[in-house]
Short mmCIF file of C-alpha atoms in Angstrom, two decimals:
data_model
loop_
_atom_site.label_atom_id
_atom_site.label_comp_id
_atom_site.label_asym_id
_atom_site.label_seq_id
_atom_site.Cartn_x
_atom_site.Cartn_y
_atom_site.Cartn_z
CA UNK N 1 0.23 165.34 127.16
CA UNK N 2 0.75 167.22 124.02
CA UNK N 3 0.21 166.26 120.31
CA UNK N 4 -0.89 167.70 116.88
CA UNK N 5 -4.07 167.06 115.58
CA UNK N 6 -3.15 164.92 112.61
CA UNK N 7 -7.51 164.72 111.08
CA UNK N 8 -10.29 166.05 112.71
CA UNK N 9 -14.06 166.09 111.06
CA UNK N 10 -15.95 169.04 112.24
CA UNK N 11 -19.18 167.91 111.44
CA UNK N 12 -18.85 164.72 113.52
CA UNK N 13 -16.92 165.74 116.26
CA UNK N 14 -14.05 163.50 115.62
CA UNK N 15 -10.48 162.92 115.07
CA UNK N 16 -6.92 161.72 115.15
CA UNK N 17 -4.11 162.92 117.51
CA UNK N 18 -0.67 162.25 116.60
CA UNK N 19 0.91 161.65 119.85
CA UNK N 20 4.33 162.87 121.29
CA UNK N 21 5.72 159.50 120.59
CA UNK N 22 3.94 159.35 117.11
CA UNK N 23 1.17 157.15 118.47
CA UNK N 24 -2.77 158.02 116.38
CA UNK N 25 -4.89 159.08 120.17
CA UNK N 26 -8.70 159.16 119.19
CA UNK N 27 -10.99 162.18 120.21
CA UNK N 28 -14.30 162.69 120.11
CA UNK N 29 -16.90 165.28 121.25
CA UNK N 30 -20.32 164.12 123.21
CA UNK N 31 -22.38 166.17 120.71
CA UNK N 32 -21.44 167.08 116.82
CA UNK N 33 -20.33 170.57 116.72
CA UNK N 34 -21.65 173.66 115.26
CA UNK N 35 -19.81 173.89 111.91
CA UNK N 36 -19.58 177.79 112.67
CA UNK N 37 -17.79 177.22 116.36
CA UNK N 38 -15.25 174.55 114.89
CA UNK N 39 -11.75 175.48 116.21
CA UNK N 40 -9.64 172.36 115.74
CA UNK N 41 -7.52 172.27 112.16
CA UNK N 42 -5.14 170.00 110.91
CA UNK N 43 -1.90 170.29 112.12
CA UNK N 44 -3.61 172.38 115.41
CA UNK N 45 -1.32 172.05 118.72
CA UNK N 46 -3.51 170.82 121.46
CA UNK N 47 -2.70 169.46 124.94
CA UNK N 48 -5.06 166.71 126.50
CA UNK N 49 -5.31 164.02 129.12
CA UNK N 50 -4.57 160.01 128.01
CA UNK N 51 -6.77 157.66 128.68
CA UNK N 52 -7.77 154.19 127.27
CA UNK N 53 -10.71 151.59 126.46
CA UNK N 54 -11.43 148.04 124.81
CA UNK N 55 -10.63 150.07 121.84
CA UNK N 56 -7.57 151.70 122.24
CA UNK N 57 -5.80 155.40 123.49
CA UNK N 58 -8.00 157.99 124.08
CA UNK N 59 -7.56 161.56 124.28
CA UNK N 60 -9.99 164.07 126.74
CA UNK N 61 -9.80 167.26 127.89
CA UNK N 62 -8.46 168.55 124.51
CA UNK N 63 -7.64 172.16 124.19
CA UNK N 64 -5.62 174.15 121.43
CA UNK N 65 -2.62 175.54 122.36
CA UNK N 66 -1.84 179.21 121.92
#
């Protein structure tokens, strides 16, 4: 899938995906990221692979699109 990264927080590793159909996809990395090697901005294309849990859409794999 595709989407647009709608709020991401660097220093936790976290975010918000706006799906193609609009729907908020949560993403997280496993470890917080190195404030110098953060790559993912608002508004940032990225493509990713859907998944779920007891909480709700999930979003792994993500990479920016060029």
């Amino acid at each position: 899938m595709e989407g647009t990264i709608k709020w991401y927080n660097c220093e936790n590793g976290y975010g918000f995906i706006r799906g193609e159909n609009g729907e908020n996809i949560f993403f997280r990395f496993p470890n917080k990221v190195d404030l110098s090697l953060c790559k993912y901005n608002d508004g940032d294309k990225v493509e990713f692979i859907l998944d779920s849990d007891d909480n709700g859409l999930i979003a792994k794999n993500v990479r920016k699109i060029q």
